[in-house]
Every structure is written in structure tokens, then in C-alpha cells.
Amino acid sequence: MVRCFKIEANIMTTTTDLDYTKYWDAGFPFKTYLEDEVEKHRELWRGIYRTHDTPEWAAARVEETGGPWRLLVIAEDWCGDASNSVPVLARLAEAASNLELKIVKRDANPDLMDAYRTDGSESIPMAIVLDADFEPVGRWGPRPAELQEFVIGEKRRGERPVAEVYRESRRWYASDGGETTLRELIDVLEAAGRAGRAPPTARRLQ
């Protein structure tokens, strides 16, 4: 089983030669992905999307970051971290007029995934923040930092069965309710805005 490892939440300092417009145009809007592409863990994906309500503070903070921003998310339906985080990000994009989200499959886009490896691993989900010119200006993924520290620490110690660690991870996600994912992603957007990559007033995505 392929694992979904480590956190990266930062402003991009370099770009690649990838054609992000191509990936964006080929990406799935969340509802299309959910209905047509998700086969594994479908009820988990649907349940989190159905029950998650984006807090007003989160949408307001995104609106203040400028933009518009496009969130290109690398994911696969089998990934437990993706099923817990991507629906939360999708709800945020619905609540903020300057944020849009699309999903591309990791295994169908090896060049894109290769540019966003985490410590050499093809870790997902990976959310790439694109500006109005489809330039990458930030990234987040594949887990909230606190949970990532726990999982990696347990794996290094090797004292607990992997299945037990992942059960604990699922409990963490349920308890957190997506708040940490939201805060970390919004931190990335705010960093991009402060770096001068977005105008001071948010523009609604067309």
C-alpha cells in the first residue's frame, strides 16, 4: 500500500517548467471527481463533504488574501489523508469567491507529482496554489503538521502496528474537524499575498 506522508506548507520560491494551465484544464471539479472518479472510500469522501461547514472566519481570511487563487490538488481516492482533507478544501473553495479547486490524479500525472515529492516520496494529497497567471505560489500537504509529526514519529519508533497508527490518525481527523487543514492552507494563501503575488483586493473567479 502506498502511504501518504509529510507536511509542506510554504510559499513557493521557485517554479518549474510544467504547464500548469494544462493540468488545470484537465482537472476535475470536486463534485465531478466525487461522483465519477471516487470508487474507494466513497462514503467517507461523501460523508466528510456533506457534514463539513466552512467557518465564517475561514472564508473571510481567504477573501482578504487577494487572488484569485486556484487550488490544484493531487490526490487518489484510496488515500485516507485525501479523503479527510480534500472535501474540507473543496468546501472552503465553495465558500470563498476568490478560490477555486480542481483535482488531478497522482498516478495519471507522474511529471507533476515528481515536481512535488516530499522527501523523495510521492506523498498525497498535495495542494498546489496557483495565481491568476497559473504560476505556482504555494503548496500544502499531505497532512496537517501535528498529525504528520505523530505518524512519522510512530513509524520511526516501530513499536506500534501500522494499522493502529492509522486508526489513531482517523480519530485525530475526526476530532479536529478539518480546522487545522484550513488554518495551514490559509497560512499559505496569506504568505503568497504578502509576497506581492496578489493584488490587495480579492477578485471573484469567473
Backbone as JSON Lines, residues from 0, in Angstrom:
{"i":0,"aa":"M","n":[0.85,-1.2,0.0],"ca":[0.0,0.0,0.0],"c":[0.88,1.25,0.0]}
{"i":1,"aa":"V","n":[0.58,2.19,-0.88],"ca":[1.33,3.43,-0.93],"c":[0.88,4.33,0.2]}
{"i":2,"aa":"R","n":[1.82,4.93,0.9],"ca":[1.5,5.77,2.05],"c":[1.38,7.24,1.64]}
{"i":3,"aa":"C","n":[0.81,8.02,2.51],"ca":[0.6,9.44,2.28],"c":[1.34,10.21,3.36]}
{"i":4,"aa":"F","n":[2.51,10.7,3.06],"ca":[3.41,11.2,4.09],"c":[3.53,12.72,4.12]}
{"i":5,"aa":"K","n":[4.05,13.25,5.09],"ca":[4.63,14.51,5.5],"c":[3.98,15.79,5.01]}
{"i":6,"aa":"I","n":[4.22,16.84,5.82],"ca":[3.61,18.14,5.62],"c":[4.58,19.09,4.94]}
{"i":7,"aa":"E","n":[4.09,19.87,4.01],"ca":[4.8,21.01,3.47],"c":[3.76,22.12,3.37]}
{"i":8,"aa":"A","n":[4.0,23.24,4.04],"ca":[3.07,24.36,3.95],"c":[3.9,25.62,3.84]}
{"i":9,"aa":"N","n":[4.14,26.09,2.61],"ca":[5.04,27.21,2.45],"c":[4.77,27.96,1.16]}
{"i":10,"aa":"I","n":[5.4,29.11,1.06],"ca":[5.35,29.9,-0.15],"c":[6.37,29.33,-1.13]}
{"i":11,"aa":"M","n":[5.99,29.23,-2.39],"ca":[6.91,28.7,-3.39],"c":[8.0,29.74,-3.67]}
{"i":12,"aa":"T","n":[9.23,29.29,-3.73],"ca":[10.34,30.18,-4.05],"c":[10.89,29.94,-5.44]}
{"i":13,"aa":"T","n":[10.52,28.83,-6.05],"ca":[10.94,28.54,-7.41],"c":[9.75,27.97,-8.17]}
{"i":14,"aa":"T","n":[9.83,28.03,-9.49],"ca":[8.8,27.44,-10.32],"c":[9.43,26.37,-11.18]}
{"i":15,"aa":"T","n":[8.59,25.59,-11.81],"ca":[9.08,24.55,-12.69],"c":[8.68,24.89,-14.12]}
{"i":16,"aa":"D","n":[9.09,24.05,-15.04],"ca":[8.74,24.24,-16.44],"c":[7.42,23.58,-16.8]}
{"i":17,"aa":"L","n":[6.69,23.13,-15.82],"ca":[5.42,22.47,-16.08],"c":[4.38,23.45,-16.6]}
{"i":18,"aa":"D","n":[3.5,22.96,-17.45],"ca":[2.4,23.76,-17.96],"c":[1.2,23.56,-17.03]}
{"i":19,"aa":"Y","n":[1.07,24.44,-16.06],"ca":[0.02,24.28,-15.07],"c":[-1.37,24.52,-15.66]}
{"i":20,"aa":"T","n":[-1.44,25.33,-16.71],"ca":[-2.73,25.52,-17.36],"c":[-3.27,24.2,-17.9]}
{"i":21,"aa":"K","n":[-2.37,23.4,-18.46],"ca":[-2.77,22.1,-18.99],"c":[-3.33,21.21,-17.89]}
{"i":22,"aa":"Y","n":[-2.65,21.17,-16.77],"ca":[-3.13,20.34,-15.66],"c":[-4.46,20.86,-15.13]}
{"i":23,"aa":"W","n":[-4.57,22.18,-15.04],"ca":[-5.8,22.76,-14.53],"c":[-6.98,22.43,-15.45]}
{"i":24,"aa":"D","n":[-6.78,22.61,-16.73],"ca":[-7.87,22.36,-17.68],"c":[-8.3,20.89,-17.67]}
{"i":25,"aa":"A","n":[-7.37,20.0,-17.36],"ca":[-7.68,18.57,-17.33],"c":[-8.2,18.11,-15.97]}
{"i":26,"aa":"G","n":[-8.16,19.0,-14.98],"ca":[-8.56,18.63,-13.63],"c":[-10.06,18.46,-13.47]}
{"i":27,"aa":"F","n":[-10.43,17.75,-12.42],"ca":[-11.84,17.51,-12.12],"c":[-12.34,18.51,-11.07]}
{"i":28,"aa":"P","n":[-13.44,19.2,-11.32],"ca":[-14.1,19.9,-10.22],"c":[-14.45,18.88,-9.14]}
{"i":29,"aa":"F","n":[-14.51,19.32,-7.9],"ca":[-14.65,18.36,-6.81],"c":[-15.89,17.48,-6.96]}
{"i":30,"aa":"K","n":[-17.03,18.07,-7.26],"ca":[-18.26,17.27,-7.33],"c":[-18.19,16.24,-8.45]}
{"i":31,"aa":"T","n":[-17.55,16.59,-9.56],"ca":[-17.36,15.63,-10.65],"c":[-16.46,14.5,-10.21]}
{"i":32,"aa":"Y","n":[-15.38,14.85,-9.53],"ca":[-14.46,13.83,-9.02],"c":[-15.18,12.9,-8.05]}
{"i":33,"aa":"L","n":[-15.95,13.49,-7.16],"ca":[-16.65,12.71,-6.14],"c":[-17.64,11.73,-6.75]}
{"i":34,"aa":"E","n":[-18.37,12.17,-7.74],"ca":[-19.42,11.32,-8.31],"c":[-18.91,10.35,-9.36]}
{"i":35,"aa":"D","n":[-17.9,10.75,-10.12],"ca":[-17.47,9.93,-11.26],"c":[-16.16,9.2,-11.07]}
{"i":36,"aa":"E","n":[-15.3,9.66,-10.16],"ca":[-13.96,9.11,-10.07],"c":[-13.68,8.38,-8.76]}
{"i":37,"aa":"V","n":[-14.42,8.68,-7.71],"ca":[-14.17,8.05,-6.41],"c":[-14.87,6.69,-6.36]}
{"i":38,"aa":"E","n":[-14.09,5.64,-6.2],"ca":[-14.62,4.29,-6.03],"c":[-14.32,3.75,-4.64]}
{"i":39,"aa":"K","n":[-13.1,3.99,-4.16],"ca":[-12.71,3.52,-2.84],"c":[-13.02,4.59,-1.8]}
{"i":40,"aa":"H","n":[-13.52,4.16,-0.66],"ca":[-13.86,5.07,0.45],"c":[-14.89,6.13,0.04]}
{"i":41,"aa":"R","n":[-15.76,5.76,-0.89],"ca":[-16.72,6.75,-1.4],"c":[-17.58,7.34,-0.3]}
{"i":42,"aa":"E","n":[-18.05,6.51,0.62],"ca":[-18.93,7.03,1.67],"c":[-18.18,7.96,2.62]}
{"i":43,"aa":"L","n":[-16.89,7.7,2.83],"ca":[-16.09,8.6,3.66],"c":[-15.94,9.95,2.98]}
{"i":44,"aa":"W","n":[-15.58,9.94,1.7],"ca":[-15.48,11.19,0.94],"c":[-16.79,11.96,1.01]}
{"i":45,"aa":"R","n":[-17.88,11.27,0.71],"ca":[-19.18,11.94,0.68],"c":[-19.59,12.43,2.07]}
{"i":46,"aa":"G","n":[-19.33,11.61,3.08],"ca":[-19.74,11.98,4.42],"c":[-19.04,13.22,4.92]}
{"i":47,"aa":"I","n":[-17.74,13.31,4.71],"ca":[-17.0,14.49,5.17],"c":[-17.43,15.72,4.4]}
{"i":48,"aa":"Y","n":[-17.62,15.57,3.1],"ca":[-18.08,16.71,2.3],"c":[-19.47,17.16,2.74]}
{"i":49,"aa":"R","n":[-20.34,16.23,3.0],"ca":[-21.72,16.56,3.36],"c":[-21.82,17.24,4.72]}
{"i":50,"aa":"T","n":[-20.99,16.82,5.66],"ca":[-21.13,17.31,7.03],"c":[-20.23,18.49,7.37]}
{"i":51,"aa":"H","n":[-19.25,18.79,6.52],"ca":[-18.33,19.88,6.86],"c":[-18.91,21.23,6.46]}
{"i":52,"aa":"D","n":[-18.95,22.15,7.39],"ca":[-19.36,23.53,7.13],"c":[-18.15,24.43,7.32]}
{"i":53,"aa":"T","n":[-17.81,25.19,6.3],"ca":[-16.68,26.1,6.4],"c":[-17.0,27.23,7.38]}
{"i":54,"aa":"P","n":[-16.17,27.43,8.4],"ca":[-16.43,28.53,9.34],"c":[-16.35,29.89,8.64]}
{"i":55,"aa":"E","n":[-17.12,30.84,9.11],"ca":[-17.11,32.17,8.51],"c":[-15.72,32.8,8.56]}
{"i":56,"aa":"W","n":[-14.99,32.56,9.65],"ca":[-13.66,33.15,9.78],"c":[-12.74,32.65,8.67]}
{"i":57,"aa":"A","n":[-12.89,31.39,8.28],"ca":[-12.0,30.83,7.27],"c":[-12.26,31.46,5.91]}
{"i":58,"aa":"A","n":[-13.52,31.55,5.51],"ca":[-13.84,32.17,4.23],"c":[-13.42,33.64,4.21]}
{"i":59,"aa":"A","n":[-13.61,34.33,5.34],"ca":[-13.24,35.75,5.41],"c":[-11.73,35.93,5.26]}
{"i":60,"aa":"R","n":[-10.95,35.07,5.89],"ca":[-9.49,35.18,5.77],"c":[-9.03,34.93,4.34]}
{"i":61,"aa":"V","n":[-9.65,33.98,3.67],"ca":[-9.29,33.72,2.27],"c":[-9.62,34.93,1.41]}
{"i":62,"aa":"E","n":[-10.79,35.51,1.61],"ca":[-11.2,36.67,0.82],"c":[-10.21,37.82,0.97]}
{"i":63,"aa":"E","n":[-9.58,37.93,2.13],"ca":[-8.66,39.03,2.4],"c":[-7.26,38.81,1.81]}
{"i":64,"aa":"T","n":[-7.01,37.63,1.26],"ca":[-5.66,37.34,0.77],"c":[-5.39,37.87,-0.63]}
{"i":65,"aa":"G","n":[-6.4,38.38,-1.31],"ca":[-6.2,38.82,-2.68],"c":[-6.62,37.75,-3.65]}
{"i":66,"aa":"G","n":[-5.76,37.5,-4.62],"ca":[-6.06,36.46,-5.58],"c":[-6.5,37.03,-6.92]}
{"i":67,"aa":"P","n":[-7.2,36.27,-7.7],"ca":[-7.79,34.97,-7.39],"c":[-6.75,33.85,-7.31]}
{"i":68,"aa":"W","n":[-7.09,32.82,-6.57],"ca":[-6.24,31.65,-6.41],"c":[-6.94,30.41,-6.98]}
{"i":69,"aa":"R","n":[-6.12,29.53,-7.49],"ca":[-6.62,28.22,-7.94],"c":[-5.85,27.14,-7.2]}
{"i":70,"aa":"L","n":[-6.59,26.21,-6.64],"ca":[-6.0,25.14,-5.84],"c":[-6.02,23.85,-6.67]}
{"i":71,"aa":"L","n":[-4.85,23.45,-7.14],"ca":[-4.71,22.23,-7.93],"c":[-4.25,21.12,-7.0]}
{"i":72,"aa":"V","n":[-5.13,20.16,-6.75],"ca":[-4.88,19.14,-5.73],"c":[-4.56,17.8,-6.38]}
{"i":73,"aa":"I","n":[-3.4,17.25,-6.03],"ca":[-3.02,15.91,-6.47],"c":[-3.56,14.93,-5.45]}
{"i":74,"aa":"A","n":[-4.34,13.96,-5.9],"ca":[-4.96,13.03,-4.95],"c":[-5.27,11.7,-5.63]}
{"i":75,"aa":"E","n":[-5.66,10.74,-4.81],"ca":[-6.21,9.46,-5.27],"c":[-7.3,9.06,-4.28]}
{"i":76,"aa":"D","n":[-8.31,8.36,-4.76],"ca":[-9.45,8.06,-3.9],"c":[-9.12,7.12,-2.76]}
{"i":77,"aa":"W","n":[-8.08,6.26,-2.93],"ca":[-7.75,5.29,-1.89],"c":[-7.04,5.9,-0.69]}
{"i":78,"aa":"C","n":[-6.54,7.11,-0.82],"ca":[-5.71,7.72,0.22],"c":[-6.58,8.27,1.36]}
{"i":79,"aa":"G","n":[-6.39,7.73,2.55],"ca":[-7.16,8.18,3.7],"c":[-6.94,9.63,4.04]}
{"i":80,"aa":"D","n":[-5.71,10.11,3.88],"ca":[-5.45,11.53,4.15],"c":[-6.2,12.41,3.15]}
{"i":81,"aa":"A","n":[-6.26,11.99,1.89],"ca":[-7.0,12.75,0.88],"c":[-8.49,12.8,1.21]}
{"i":82,"aa":"S","n":[-9.04,11.66,1.59],"ca":[-10.48,11.62,1.87],"c":[-10.86,12.47,3.07]}
{"i":83,"aa":"N","n":[-9.91,12.7,3.97],"ca":[-10.18,13.52,5.15],"c":[-9.91,15.0,4.91]}
{"i":84,"aa":"S","n":[-9.04,15.34,3.98],"ca":[-8.64,16.74,3.78],"c":[-9.25,17.39,2.55]}
{"i":85,"aa":"V","n":[-9.32,16.68,1.44],"ca":[-9.76,17.31,0.19],"c":[-11.2,17.8,0.26]}
{"i":86,"aa":"P","n":[-12.15,17.06,0.85],"ca":[-13.5,17.61,0.97],"c":[-13.55,18.91,1.78]}
{"i":87,"aa":"V","n":[-12.69,19.02,2.77],"ca":[-12.62,20.25,3.57],"c":[-12.15,21.41,2.71]}
{"i":88,"aa":"L","n":[-11.13,21.17,1.89],"ca":[-10.62,22.21,0.99],"c":[-11.67,22.57,-0.06]}
{"i":89,"aa":"A","n":[-12.41,21.58,-0.53],"ca":[-13.45,21.84,-1.53],"c":[-14.54,22.75,-0.95]}
{"i":90,"aa":"R","n":[-14.93,22.5,0.27],"ca":[-15.93,23.36,0.92],"c":[-15.4,24.78,1.09]}
{"i":91,"aa":"L","n":[-14.12,24.92,1.41],"ca":[-13.52,26.25,1.53],"c":[-13.59,26.98,0.2]}
{"i":92,"aa":"A","n":[-13.27,26.28,-0.89],"ca":[-13.32,26.9,-2.21],"c":[-14.73,27.34,-2.58]}
{"i":93,"aa":"E","n":[-15.72,26.59,-2.13],"ca":[-17.11,26.98,-2.39],"c":[-17.5,28.22,-1.6]}
{"i":94,"aa":"A","n":[-16.9,28.4,-0.43],"ca":[-17.29,29.5,0.45],"c":[-16.57,30.8,0.13]}
{"i":95,"aa":"A","n":[-15.43,30.74,-0.54],"ca":[-14.63,31.93,-0.83],"c":[-14.68,32.22,-2.33]}
{"i":96,"aa":"S","n":[-15.04,33.43,-2.7],"ca":[-15.23,33.76,-4.11],"c":[-13.93,33.87,-4.89]}
{"i":97,"aa":"N","n":[-12.8,33.97,-4.19],"ca":[-11.51,34.12,-4.87],"c":[-10.69,32.83,-4.86]}
{"i":98,"aa":"L","n":[-11.33,31.7,-4.6],"ca":[-10.62,30.42,-4.55],"c":[-11.42,29.38,-5.33]}
{"i":99,"aa":"E","n":[-10.72,28.65,-6.19],"ca":[-11.33,27.56,-6.96],"c":[-10.46,26.32,-6.82]}
{"i":100,"aa":"L","n":[-11.07,25.16,-6.86],"ca":[-10.35,23.91,-6.65],"c":[-10.64,22.91,-7.77]}
{"i":101,"aa":"K","n":[-9.57,22.24,-8.2],"ca":[-9.69,21.1,-9.1],"c":[-8.75,20.0,-8.63]}
{"i":102,"aa":"I","n":[-9.07,18.78,-9.02],"ca":[-8.3,17.61,-8.6],"c":[-7.72,16.91,-9.82]}
{"i":103,"aa":"V","n":[-6.46,16.52,-9.72],"ca":[-5.83,15.66,-10.73],"c":[-5.34,14.4,-10.03]}
{"i":104,"aa":"K","n":[-5.36,13.3,-10.75],"ca":[-4.94,12.04,-10.17],"c":[-3.42,11.92,-10.19]}
{"i":105,"aa":"R","n":[-2.88,11.47,-9.08],"ca":[-1.43,11.31,-8.96],"c":[-0.86,10.36,-10.0]}
{"i":106,"aa":"D","n":[-1.46,9.19,-10.12],"ca":[-0.87,8.15,-10.95],"c":[-0.98,8.46,-12.44]}
{"i":107,"aa":"A","n":[-1.88,9.36,-12.81],"ca":[-2.04,9.75,-14.21],"c":[-1.18,10.95,-14.57]}
{"i":108,"aa":"N","n":[-0.51,11.54,-13.57],"ca":[0.28,12.76,-13.8],"c":[1.64,12.65,-13.13]}
{"i":109,"aa":"P","n":[2.48,11.71,-13.58],"ca":[3.76,11.47,-12.91],"c":[4.71,12.66,-12.93]}
{"i":110,"aa":"D","n":[4.7,13.45,-14.01],"ca":[5.59,14.6,-14.07],"c":[5.23,15.64,-13.02]}
{"i":111,"aa":"L","n":[3.95,15.88,-12.85],"ca":[3.5,16.83,-11.84],"c":[3.84,16.33,-10.45]}
{"i":112,"aa":"M","n":[3.55,15.06,-10.18],"ca":[3.84,14.5,-8.86],"c":[5.33,14.52,-8.59]}
{"i":113,"aa":"D","n":[6.13,14.26,-9.6],"ca":[7.58,14.24,-9.41],"c":[8.11,15.6,-8.97]}
{"i":114,"aa":"A","n":[7.46,16.66,-9.41],"ca":[7.89,18.02,-9.04],"c":[7.47,18.38,-7.62]}
{"i":115,"aa":"Y","n":[6.6,17.58,-7.02],"ca":[6.09,17.9,-5.69],"c":[6.25,16.74,-4.72]}
{"i":116,"aa":"R","n":[7.35,16.02,-4.88],"ca":[7.67,14.95,-3.93],"c":[7.99,15.54,-2.56]}
{"i":117,"aa":"T","n":[7.77,14.74,-1.54],"ca":[8.11,15.12,-0.17],"c":[9.17,14.15,0.33]}
{"i":118,"aa":"D","n":[10.38,14.64,0.51],"ca":[11.49,13.78,0.93],"c":[11.61,12.55,0.03]}
{"i":119,"aa":"G","n":[11.4,12.76,-1.25],"ca":[11.51,11.69,-2.22],"c":[10.28,10.83,-2.38]}
{"i":120,"aa":"S","n":[9.27,11.06,-1.57],"ca":[8.06,10.24,-1.59],"c":[6.95,10.93,-2.38]}
{"i":121,"aa":"E","n":[6.16,10.13,-3.08],"ca":[5.02,10.66,-3.83],"c":[3.83,10.83,-2.89]}
{"i":122,"aa":"S","n":[3.98,11.73,-1.95],"ca":[3.01,11.89,-0.87],"c":[1.8,12.71,-1.32]}
{"i":123,"aa":"I","n":[0.62,12.23,-0.98],"ca":[-0.62,12.92,-1.31],"c":[-1.56,12.92,-0.11]}
{"i":124,"aa":"P","n":[-2.5,13.86,-0.1],"ca":[-2.77,14.88,-1.11],"c":[-1.72,15.99,-1.09]}
{"i":125,"aa":"M","n":[-1.52,16.61,-2.24],"ca":[-0.65,17.77,-2.35],"c":[-1.44,18.86,-3.04]}
{"i":126,"aa":"A","n":[-1.65,19.97,-2.35],"ca":[-2.4,21.09,-2.88],"c":[-1.44,22.17,-3.36]}
{"i":127,"aa":"I","n":[-1.49,22.48,-4.64],"ca":[-0.62,23.48,-5.25],"c":[-1.44,24.75,-5.46]}
{"i":128,"aa":"V","n":[-0.98,25.86,-4.92],"ca":[-1.67,27.13,-5.07],"c":[-1.15,27.83,-6.32]}
{"i":129,"aa":"L","n":[-2.05,28.14,-7.25],"ca":[-1.7,28.85,-8.48],"c":[-2.29,30.25,-8.43]}
{"i":130,"aa":"D","n":[-1.53,31.22,-8.97],"ca":[-2.03,32.59,-9.0],"c":[-2.86,32.82,-10.27]}
{"i":131,"aa":"A","n":[-3.21,34.06,-10.53],"ca":[-4.07,34.38,-11.67],"c":[-3.43,34.04,-13.0]}
{"i":132,"aa":"D","n":[-2.1,33.95,-13.02],"ca":[-1.36,33.61,-14.25],"c":[-0.99,32.13,-14.3]}
{"i":133,"aa":"F","n":[-1.58,31.35,-13.43],"ca":[-1.32,29.91,-13.34],"c":[0.14,29.61,-12.99]}
{"i":134,"aa":"E","n":[0.73,30.49,-12.2],"ca":[2.07,30.26,-11.67],"c":[1.94,29.68,-10.26]}
{"i":135,"aa":"P","n":[2.75,28.68,-9.9],"ca":[2.67,28.12,-8.55],"c":[3.27,29.06,-7.52]}
{"i":136,"aa":"V","n":[2.52,29.36,-6.47],"ca":[2.98,30.31,-5.46],"c":[2.94,29.73,-4.05]}
{"i":137,"aa":"G","n":[2.53,28.5,-3.91],"ca":[2.49,27.88,-2.59],"c":[2.06,26.43,-2.68]}
{"i":138,"aa":"R","n":[2.23,25.72,-1.57],"ca":[1.84,24.31,-1.54],"c":[1.45,23.91,-0.12]}
{"i":139,"aa":"W","n":[0.6,22.92,-0.03],"ca":[0.24,22.34,1.26],"c":[0.04,20.85,1.08]}
{"i":140,"aa":"G","n":[0.51,20.08,2.07],"ca":[0.23,18.66,2.04],"c":[1.42,17.86,2.54]}
{"i":141,"aa":"P","n":[1.2,16.6,2.77],"ca":[-0.05,15.87,2.6],"c":[-0.86,15.67,3.88]}
{"i":142,"aa":"R","n":[-0.33,16.12,5.02],"ca":[-1.07,16.02,6.29],"c":[-0.9,17.31,7.09]}
{"i":143,"aa":"P","n":[-1.83,17.6,7.99],"ca":[-1.59,18.66,8.96],"c":[-0.32,18.36,9.77]}
{"i":144,"aa":"A","n":[0.41,19.4,10.12],"ca":[1.75,19.23,10.71],"c":[1.73,18.4,12.0]}
{"i":145,"aa":"E","n":[0.76,18.65,12.86],"ca":[0.71,17.92,14.13],"c":[0.52,16.42,13.9]}
{"i":146,"aa":"L","n":[-0.38,16.09,13.0],"ca":[-0.63,14.68,12.7],"c":[0.58,14.05,12.01]}
{"i":147,"aa":"Q","n":[1.2,14.8,11.13],"ca":[2.38,14.29,10.44],"c":[3.5,13.94,11.42]}
{"i":148,"aa":"E","n":[3.7,14.83,12.38],"ca":[4.74,14.58,13.38],"c":[4.45,13.3,14.16]}
{"i":149,"aa":"F","n":[3.18,13.1,14.5],"ca":[2.79,11.89,15.23],"c":[3.04,10.64,14.4]}
{"i":150,"aa":"V","n":[2.56,10.64,13.16],"ca":[2.66,9.44,12.32],"c":[4.11,9.09,12.02]}
{"i":151,"aa":"I","n":[4.89,10.08,11.63],"ca":[6.29,9.8,11.3],"c":[7.05,9.34,12.54]}
{"i":152,"aa":"G","n":[6.76,9.95,13.68],"ca":[7.41,9.53,14.92],"c":[7.09,8.09,15.27]}
{"i":153,"aa":"E","n":[5.83,7.7,15.12],"ca":[5.44,6.32,15.41],"c":[6.09,5.35,14.44]}
{"i":154,"aa":"K","n":[6.19,5.72,13.2],"ca":[6.8,4.83,12.21],"c":[8.29,4.65,12.5]}
{"i":155,"aa":"R","n":[8.95,5.72,12.9],"ca":[10.38,5.62,13.19],"c":[10.64,4.73,14.4]}
{"i":156,"aa":"R","n":[9.78,4.85,15.4],"ca":[9.96,4.02,16.58],"c":[9.62,2.56,16.31]}
{"i":157,"aa":"G","n":[8.64,2.35,15.46],"ca":[8.27,1.0,15.07],"c":[7.73,0.12,16.18]}
{"i":158,"aa":"E","n":[7.18,0.73,17.21],"ca":[6.69,-0.03,18.36],"c":[5.21,-0.4,18.26]}
{"i":159,"aa":"R","n":[4.48,0.26,17.37],"ca":[3.05,0.0,17.24],"c":[2.74,-0.48,15.83]}
{"i":160,"aa":"P","n":[1.77,-1.37,15.68],"ca":[1.37,-1.8,14.34],"c":[0.91,-0.61,13.5]}
{"i":161,"aa":"V","n":[1.23,-0.65,12.21],"ca":[0.84,0.45,11.32],"c":[-0.67,0.66,11.34]}
{"i":162,"aa":"A","n":[-1.43,-0.42,11.37],"ca":[-2.89,-0.3,11.38],"c":[-3.37,0.49,12.59]}
{"i":163,"aa":"E","n":[-2.71,0.3,13.73],"ca":[-3.09,1.03,14.94],"c":[-2.78,2.51,14.8]}
{"i":164,"aa":"V","n":[-1.64,2.81,14.19],"ca":[-1.27,4.22,13.96],"c":[-2.29,4.9,13.06]}
{"i":165,"aa":"Y","n":[-2.73,4.2,12.04],"ca":[-3.7,4.79,11.13],"c":[-5.09,4.92,11.75]}
{"i":166,"aa":"R","n":[-5.44,4.03,12.64],"ca":[-6.69,4.21,13.38],"c":[-6.64,5.46,14.24]}
{"i":167,"aa":"E","n":[-5.48,5.67,14.87],"ca":[-5.3,6.88,15.67],"c":[-5.37,8.13,14.79]}
{"i":168,"aa":"S","n":[-4.84,8.02,13.58],"ca":[-4.9,9.15,12.64],"c":[-6.34,9.49,12.29]}
{"i":169,"aa":"R","n":[-7.14,8.46,12.06],"ca":[-8.55,8.71,11.73],"c":[-9.27,9.39,12.89]}
{"i":170,"aa":"R","n":[-8.93,8.98,14.1],"ca":[-9.54,9.64,15.27],"c":[-9.11,11.1,15.36]}
{"i":171,"aa":"W","n":[-7.85,11.35,15.01],"ca":[-7.35,12.74,15.03],"c":[-8.14,13.6,14.05]}
{"i":172,"aa":"Y","n":[-8.29,13.1,12.83],"ca":[-9.06,13.85,11.83],"c":[-10.48,14.13,12.31]}
{"i":173,"aa":"A","n":[-11.12,13.13,12.89],"ca":[-12.5,13.3,13.35],"c":[-12.59,14.34,14.45]}
{"i":174,"aa":"S","n":[-11.63,14.32,15.37],"ca":[-11.62,15.28,16.47],"c":[-11.33,16.7,15.99]}
{"i":175,"aa":"D","n":[-10.42,16.82,15.04],"ca":[-10.01,18.14,14.55],"c":[-11.07,18.78,13.67]}
{"i":176,"aa":"G","n":[-11.83,17.99,12.96],"ca":[-12.91,18.52,12.13],"c":[-12.46,19.38,10.97]}
{"i":177,"aa":"G","n":[-11.22,19.22,10.54],"ca":[-10.72,19.97,9.39],"c":[-10.14,21.34,9.72]}
{"i":178,"aa":"E","n":[-10.2,21.75,10.99],"ca":[-9.77,23.11,11.33],"c":[-8.29,23.33,11.06]}
{"i":179,"aa":"T","n":[-7.45,22.37,11.41],"ca":[-6.01,22.56,11.21],"c":[-5.68,22.6,9.72]}
{"i":180,"aa":"T","n":[-6.32,21.77,8.93],"ca":[-6.12,21.81,7.48],"c":[-6.46,23.18,6.94]}
{"i":181,"aa":"L","n":[-7.58,23.74,7.36],"ca":[-7.97,25.07,6.91],"c":[-6.95,26.12,7.32]}
{"i":182,"aa":"R","n":[-6.55,26.11,8.57],"ca":[-5.62,27.13,9.05],"c":[-4.29,27.06,8.31]}
{"i":183,"aa":"E","n":[-3.79,25.86,8.09],"ca":[-2.5,25.74,7.41],"c":[-2.59,26.16,5.95]}
{"i":184,"aa":"L","n":[-3.65,25.8,5.26],"ca":[-3.81,26.21,3.87],"c":[-3.98,27.72,3.76]}
{"i":185,"aa":"I","n":[-4.75,28.3,4.66],"ca":[-4.93,29.75,4.64],"c":[-3.62,30.46,4.94]}
{"i":186,"aa":"D","n":[-2.79,29.91,5.81],"ca":[-1.47,30.48,6.05],"c":[-0.67,30.55,4.75]}
{"i":187,"aa":"V","n":[-0.78,29.53,3.91],"ca":[-0.07,29.52,2.62],"c":[-0.6,30.64,1.72]}
{"i":188,"aa":"L","n":[-1.92,30.79,1.66],"ca":[-2.51,31.85,0.84],"c":[-2.09,33.23,1.34]}
{"i":189,"aa":"E","n":[-2.08,33.41,2.64],"ca":[-1.69,34.7,3.19],"c":[-0.22,35.0,2.91]}
{"i":190,"aa":"A","n":[0.62,33.98,2.97],"ca":[2.03,34.17,2.65],"c":[2.21,34.57,1.19]}
{"i":191,"aa":"A","n":[1.44,33.95,0.3],"ca":[1.51,34.31,-1.11],"c":[1.06,35.74,-1.33]}
{"i":192,"aa":"G","n":[0.01,36.15,-0.64],"ca":[-0.46,37.52,-0.76],"c":[0.55,38.53,-0.26]}
{"i":193,"aa":"R","n":[1.19,38.23,0.88],"ca":[2.2,39.14,1.43],"c":[3.42,39.24,0.54]}
{"i":194,"aa":"A","n":[3.69,38.19,-0.22],"ca":[4.86,38.2,-1.1],"c":[4.64,39.05,-2.34]}
{"i":195,"aa":"G","n":[3.46,39.66,-2.44],"ca":[3.21,40.55,-3.56],"c":[2.74,39.85,-4.81]}
{"i":196,"aa":"R","n":[2.3,38.61,-4.66],"ca":[1.85,37.85,-5.82],"c":[0.35,37.99,-6.06]}
{"i":197,"aa":"A","n":[-0.31,38.81,-5.27],"ca":[-1.75,39.01,-5.46],"c":[-2.09,40.46,-5.18]}
{"i":198,"aa":"P","n":[-3.04,41.05,-5.9],"ca":[-3.47,42.41,-5.62],"c":[-4.14,42.49,-4.26]}
{"i":199,"aa":"P","n":[-4.2,43.68,-3.66],"ca":[-4.73,43.8,-2.3],"c":[-6.21,43.5,-2.17]}
{"i":200,"aa":"T","n":[-6.97,43.61,-3.24],"ca":[-8.4,43.36,-3.17],"c":[-8.73,42.1,-3.94]}
{"i":201,"aa":"A","n":[-9.46,41.21,-3.31],"ca":[-9.8,39.94,-3.95],"c":[-10.69,40.16,-5.16]}
{"i":202,"aa":"R","n":[-10.4,39.4,-6.23],"ca":[-11.25,39.42,-7.42],"c":[-11.98,38.09,-7.48]}
{"i":203,"aa":"R","n":[-13.26,38.16,-7.8],"ca":[-14.06,36.94,-7.9],"c":[-13.62,36.15,-9.12]}
{"i":204,"aa":"L","n":[-13.46,34.85,-8.95],"ca":[-13.13,33.99,-10.08],"c":[-14.32,33.91,-11.03]}
{"i":205,"aa":"Q","n":[-14.03,33.98,-12.31],"ca":[-15.08,33.89,-13.32],"c":[-15.35,32.44,-13.66]}
